[in-house]
Short mmCIF file of C-alpha atoms in Angstrom, two decimals:
data_model
loop_
_atom_site.label_atom_id
_atom_site.label_comp_id
_atom_site.label_asym_id
_atom_site.label_seq_id
_atom_site.Cartn_x
_atom_site.Cartn_y
_atom_site.Cartn_z
CA MET A 27 -14.73 12.96 14.39
CA GLU A 28 -13.24 15.71 16.73
CA ILE A 29 -9.33 16.03 15.68
CA SER A 30 -7.97 15.46 18.48
CA THR A 31 -9.26 11.77 17.99
CA LEU A 32 -8.28 11.89 14.70
CA ALA A 33 -4.56 12.89 15.80
CA THR A 34 -4.66 9.58 18.28
CA TYR A 35 -5.01 7.64 15.18
CA HIS A 36 -3.24 8.97 12.70
CA CYS A 37 -0.30 9.06 15.34
CA LEU A 38 -1.52 4.78 16.68
CA ALA A 39 -2.04 4.15 12.63
CA PHE A 40 2.07 5.86 11.99
CA VAL A 41 3.71 4.31 14.95
CA TRP A 42 2.14 0.23 13.76
CA TYR A 43 2.78 0.51 10.52
CA PHE A 44 6.59 1.50 11.27
CA PHE A 45 7.02 -1.08 13.89
CA VAL A 46 6.07 -3.35 11.16
CA ALA A 47 8.40 -1.81 8.59
CA TYR A 48 10.42 -2.12 11.01
CA SER A 49 9.98 -5.51 11.86
CA ILE A 50 9.78 -6.82 8.29
CA ALA A 51 12.66 -4.82 7.20
CA HIS A 52 15.22 -6.34 10.23
CA ILE A 53 14.38 -10.34 9.56
CA LYS A 54 17.72 -11.28 9.06
CA THR A 55 19.02 -12.24 5.28
CA GLU A 56 20.78 -15.23 6.17
CA GLU A 57 17.60 -16.67 7.80
CA ARG A 58 15.30 -16.30 4.27
CA PRO A 59 14.38 -19.25 2.23
CA SER A 60 16.73 -20.53 -0.55
CA GLU A 61 13.66 -19.29 -3.02
CA VAL A 62 14.21 -15.34 -1.64
CA PHE A 63 17.36 -13.60 -4.04
CA LEU A 64 19.25 -11.09 -2.43
CA TYR A 65 18.93 -8.88 -5.00
CA GLY A 66 17.22 -5.20 -4.62
CA GLY A 67 16.49 -6.53 -1.03
CA GLN A 68 12.94 -5.84 0.84
CA TRP A 69 11.82 -3.12 -1.85
CA LYS A 70 11.57 -5.37 -4.49
CA TYR A 71 8.04 -6.72 -3.29
CA LEU A 72 4.71 -4.52 -3.46
CA THR A 73 3.91 -5.21 0.20
CA VAL A 74 6.85 -3.74 1.64
CA LEU A 75 7.01 -0.63 -0.78
CA ASN A 76 2.90 -0.51 0.58
CA LEU A 77 3.89 -0.34 4.41
CA VAL A 78 6.34 2.59 3.94
CA LEU A 79 3.98 4.11 2.01
CA GLN A 80 1.01 3.26 4.31
CA ALA A 81 3.21 4.91 7.09
CA VAL A 82 4.61 8.36 5.04
CA PHE A 83 0.04 8.62 4.90
CA TYR A 84 -0.47 8.23 8.16
CA GLY A 85 2.77 10.50 9.16
CA VAL A 86 1.25 13.18 6.83
CA SER A 87 -2.05 12.39 8.23
CA PHE A 88 -0.87 12.75 11.95
CA LEU A 89 1.09 16.33 10.61
CA ALA A 90 -1.84 18.17 9.67
CA ASP A 91 -3.90 17.03 13.17
CA VAL A 92 -1.17 18.43 14.57
CA LEU A 93 -0.92 21.99 12.77
CA ARG A 94 -5.21 21.95 12.62
CA LEU A 95 -5.21 21.54 16.82
CA ILE A 96 -2.62 24.32 17.08
CA LYS A 97 -4.42 26.30 14.20
CA LYS A 98 -2.09 26.69 11.56
CA LEU A 99 -4.67 26.36 9.39
CA ARG A 100 -3.04 27.95 6.09
CA CYS A 101 0.57 24.98 6.63
CA ALA A 102 -2.82 22.91 7.39
CA LYS A 103 -4.40 23.38 4.08
CA CYS A 104 -0.96 22.44 1.96
CA VAL A 105 -0.64 19.58 4.36
CA ILE A 106 -4.17 18.50 3.76
CA SER A 107 -3.87 18.54 0.15
CA SER A 108 -0.80 16.12 0.44
CA ARG A 109 -2.22 13.64 2.43
CA ASP A 110 -5.71 13.45 0.41
CA LEU A 111 -3.64 13.59 -2.95
CA LEU A 112 -1.32 10.53 -1.02
CA PHE A 113 -4.28 8.54 0.56
CA SER A 114 -6.93 8.97 -3.00
CA VAL A 115 -4.58 7.66 -5.85
CA LEU A 116 -1.94 5.39 -3.92
CA ALA A 117 -2.35 4.32 -0.26
CA PHE A 118 -6.16 3.06 -1.05
CA PRO A 119 -5.78 1.60 -4.02
CA VAL A 120 -2.41 0.04 -3.44
CA SER A 121 -3.31 -1.28 0.12
CA THR A 122 -6.45 -2.80 -1.43
CA PHE A 123 -5.15 -4.25 -4.56
CA VAL A 124 -2.21 -5.81 -1.87
CA CYS A 125 -4.46 -7.34 0.31
CA ILE A 126 -6.99 -8.66 -2.02
CA SER A 127 -3.82 -9.55 -4.72
CA PHE A 128 -2.43 -11.52 -2.62
CA TRP A 129 -5.06 -13.77 -0.45
CA THR A 130 -6.78 -14.53 -3.64
CA LEU A 131 -2.81 -16.24 -5.31
CA TYR A 132 -2.62 -17.57 -2.00
CA THR A 133 -5.33 -19.33 -2.06
CA TYR A 134 -5.08 -20.62 -5.59
CA ASN A 135 -1.38 -21.87 -4.96
CA ARG A 136 0.70 -19.63 -2.46
CA GLU A 137 3.85 -21.17 -3.86
CA LEU A 138 3.08 -18.34 -6.53
CA VAL A 139 3.02 -15.26 -3.91
CA TYR A 140 4.17 -16.87 -0.71
CA PRO A 141 6.30 -19.85 -0.39
CA LYS A 142 5.48 -22.35 2.34
CA SER A 143 9.30 -22.15 3.54
CA LEU A 144 8.93 -18.25 4.47
CA ASP A 145 6.09 -19.20 7.10
CA GLY A 146 10.10 -20.29 9.26
CA VAL A 147 11.52 -16.58 8.86
CA ILE A 148 7.74 -14.61 8.70
CA PRO A 149 5.74 -14.83 11.98
CA LEU A 150 2.36 -15.32 11.11
CA TRP A 151 1.11 -11.96 12.81
CA LEU A 152 3.64 -9.79 10.47
CA ASN A 153 2.37 -11.82 7.18
CA HIS A 154 -1.97 -11.02 8.36
CA ALA A 155 0.11 -6.92 9.30
CA MET A 156 1.13 -6.65 5.92
CA HIS A 157 -1.54 -8.27 3.89
CA THR A 158 -4.56 -8.61 5.97
CA ALA A 159 -4.58 -5.66 7.99
CA VAL A 160 -3.81 -2.71 5.58
CA LEU A 161 -7.68 -3.22 4.06
CA PRO A 162 -9.29 -2.95 7.43
CA PHE A 163 -6.97 0.37 8.19
CA ALA A 164 -7.69 2.00 4.68
CA LEU A 165 -11.43 1.67 5.28
CA LEU A 166 -11.07 2.87 8.81
CA GLU A 167 -9.33 5.89 6.88
CA ILE A 168 -12.10 6.71 4.69
CA PHE A 169 -15.02 6.32 6.93
CA ALA A 170 -13.20 8.87 9.77
CA LEU A 171 -12.63 11.47 7.68
CA PRO A 172 -13.47 12.77 4.13
CA HIS A 173 -10.81 13.49 1.49
CA ARG A 174 -10.40 15.55 -1.15
CA TYR A 175 -9.81 13.46 -4.95
CA PRO A 176 -7.84 14.71 -7.53
CA ALA A 177 -10.02 15.13 -11.24
CA LYS A 178 -10.12 11.55 -12.19
CA LYS A 179 -7.89 12.31 -15.37
CA LYS A 180 -4.98 13.47 -12.98
CA GLY A 181 -5.45 10.51 -10.41
CA LEU A 182 -5.40 8.02 -13.10
CA ILE A 183 -2.21 9.61 -14.76
CA LEU A 184 -0.16 9.54 -11.34
CA LEU A 185 -1.84 5.73 -10.18
CA GLY A 186 -0.58 4.53 -13.54
CA PHE A 187 2.56 6.35 -13.36
CA VAL A 188 3.46 4.59 -10.35
CA ALA A 189 2.82 1.40 -12.03
CA PHE A 190 4.74 1.54 -14.89
CA LEU A 191 7.95 2.56 -11.99
CA TYR A 192 6.90 -0.78 -10.10
CA ILE A 193 6.88 -2.58 -13.26
CA SER A 194 10.00 -1.66 -14.87
CA TRP A 195 11.70 -1.99 -11.27
CA VAL A 196 10.45 -5.92 -11.57
CA LEU A 197 11.74 -5.84 -15.01
CA TRP A 198 15.31 -4.33 -14.24
CA ILE A 199 15.86 -7.10 -11.69
CA TYR A 200 15.03 -9.85 -13.55
CA SER A 201 17.29 -8.42 -16.18
CA VAL A 202 20.00 -8.55 -13.61
CA THR A 203 19.23 -11.37 -12.12
CA GLY A 204 17.41 -13.95 -14.37
CA GLU A 205 14.89 -14.15 -11.49
CA TRP A 206 11.47 -13.07 -10.98
CA VAL A 207 9.86 -11.05 -7.74
CA TYR A 208 7.04 -13.20 -7.72
CA PRO A 209 7.09 -16.94 -9.18
CA LEU A 210 3.81 -16.24 -10.58
CA PHE A 211 5.59 -14.10 -13.60
CA ALA A 212 7.78 -17.22 -14.63
CA LEU A 213 4.73 -18.81 -15.98
CA PHE A 214 3.74 -16.70 -18.34
CA SER A 215 5.16 -15.93 -21.88
CA PRO A 216 6.24 -12.05 -22.82
CA SER A 217 2.48 -11.69 -23.80
CA GLY A 218 0.87 -12.82 -20.95
CA LEU A 219 2.93 -11.17 -18.75
CA ALA A 220 2.52 -8.18 -20.26
CA ALA A 221 -0.97 -8.64 -20.53
CA PHE A 222 -0.77 -10.28 -16.49
CA PHE A 223 0.55 -6.55 -15.81
CA ALA A 224 -1.98 -4.68 -17.82
CA GLY A 225 -5.36 -7.23 -15.98
CA SER A 226 -3.46 -6.34 -12.51
CA LEU A 227 -3.54 -2.10 -13.70
CA ALA A 228 -7.28 -2.36 -14.66
CA VAL A 229 -8.17 -3.81 -11.24
CA ILE A 230 -6.16 -1.50 -8.91
CA VAL A 231 -7.61 1.57 -11.38
CA SER A 232 -10.94 -0.43 -10.06
CA PHE A 233 -9.95 0.38 -6.64
CA TYR A 234 -9.54 3.54 -7.12
CA ASN A 235 -12.48 4.25 -8.53
CA PHE A 236 -14.94 1.99 -5.45
CA GLY A 237 -12.74 3.90 -3.05
CA GLU A 238 -14.16 7.34 -4.41
CA PHE A 239 -17.28 5.78 -5.31
CA LEU A 240 -17.06 5.15 -0.89
CA ASN A 241 -15.82 8.55 -0.49
CA ARG A 242 -18.46 10.18 -1.93
CA MET A 243 -20.97 8.07 -1.04
CA ILE A 244 -20.26 8.76 2.85
CA TRP A 245 -19.39 12.36 2.83
CA GLY A 246 -20.79 13.56 -0.32
CA GLN A 247 -19.17 15.97 -2.77
CA SER A 248 -18.77 19.26 -0.51
CA LYS A 249 -17.80 18.25 3.07
CA PHE A 250 -14.17 18.46 3.61
CA CYS A 251 -11.68 18.63 6.63
CA LEU A 252 -9.92 22.39 6.57
#
């Protein structure tokens, strides 16, 4: 894909994610259903954190494209390294996890992750923007250009560290409020919850490996945008 086309795409994707994150962040608190508590605000939900992550990623990608267009290749190389690390370790596996885990649980019992009362607060288009569109965007990014993946050990350590931070945030919120971020967690015993978190980490690691596999199958080992 031409650099100018990539720049246009990344700019539009950044604007889209910024708009979606803005829309969800500005839902009035007085409209929230009783199941949704205030502590932690929107930032306790992985879905919302993922929107911010995607906006940051596409912003960095757009900056890399602009630097390449104006021939600032030394600066572009540094930004491209950050772009590829963001995409490989976080943007692709997290967006894939959000989409697949949400719709799997929603189909099984939506009250575990997205109570029906939210339908009166969050429009249908915004629900799909947060939980559905994130996966096609991630796949399109893989097909649009190659990304350099870090060494497997480094990538998995970074991914595991971020997962640990989010789990710690969820547990902290529970320790303060006595409420779980997602009703699903209340179904588990402490050991069951630990097993669930471990299983979720295994799933997101598999998505990391899947992204790396797709990138290698489409672009091979040596073709990278510089």
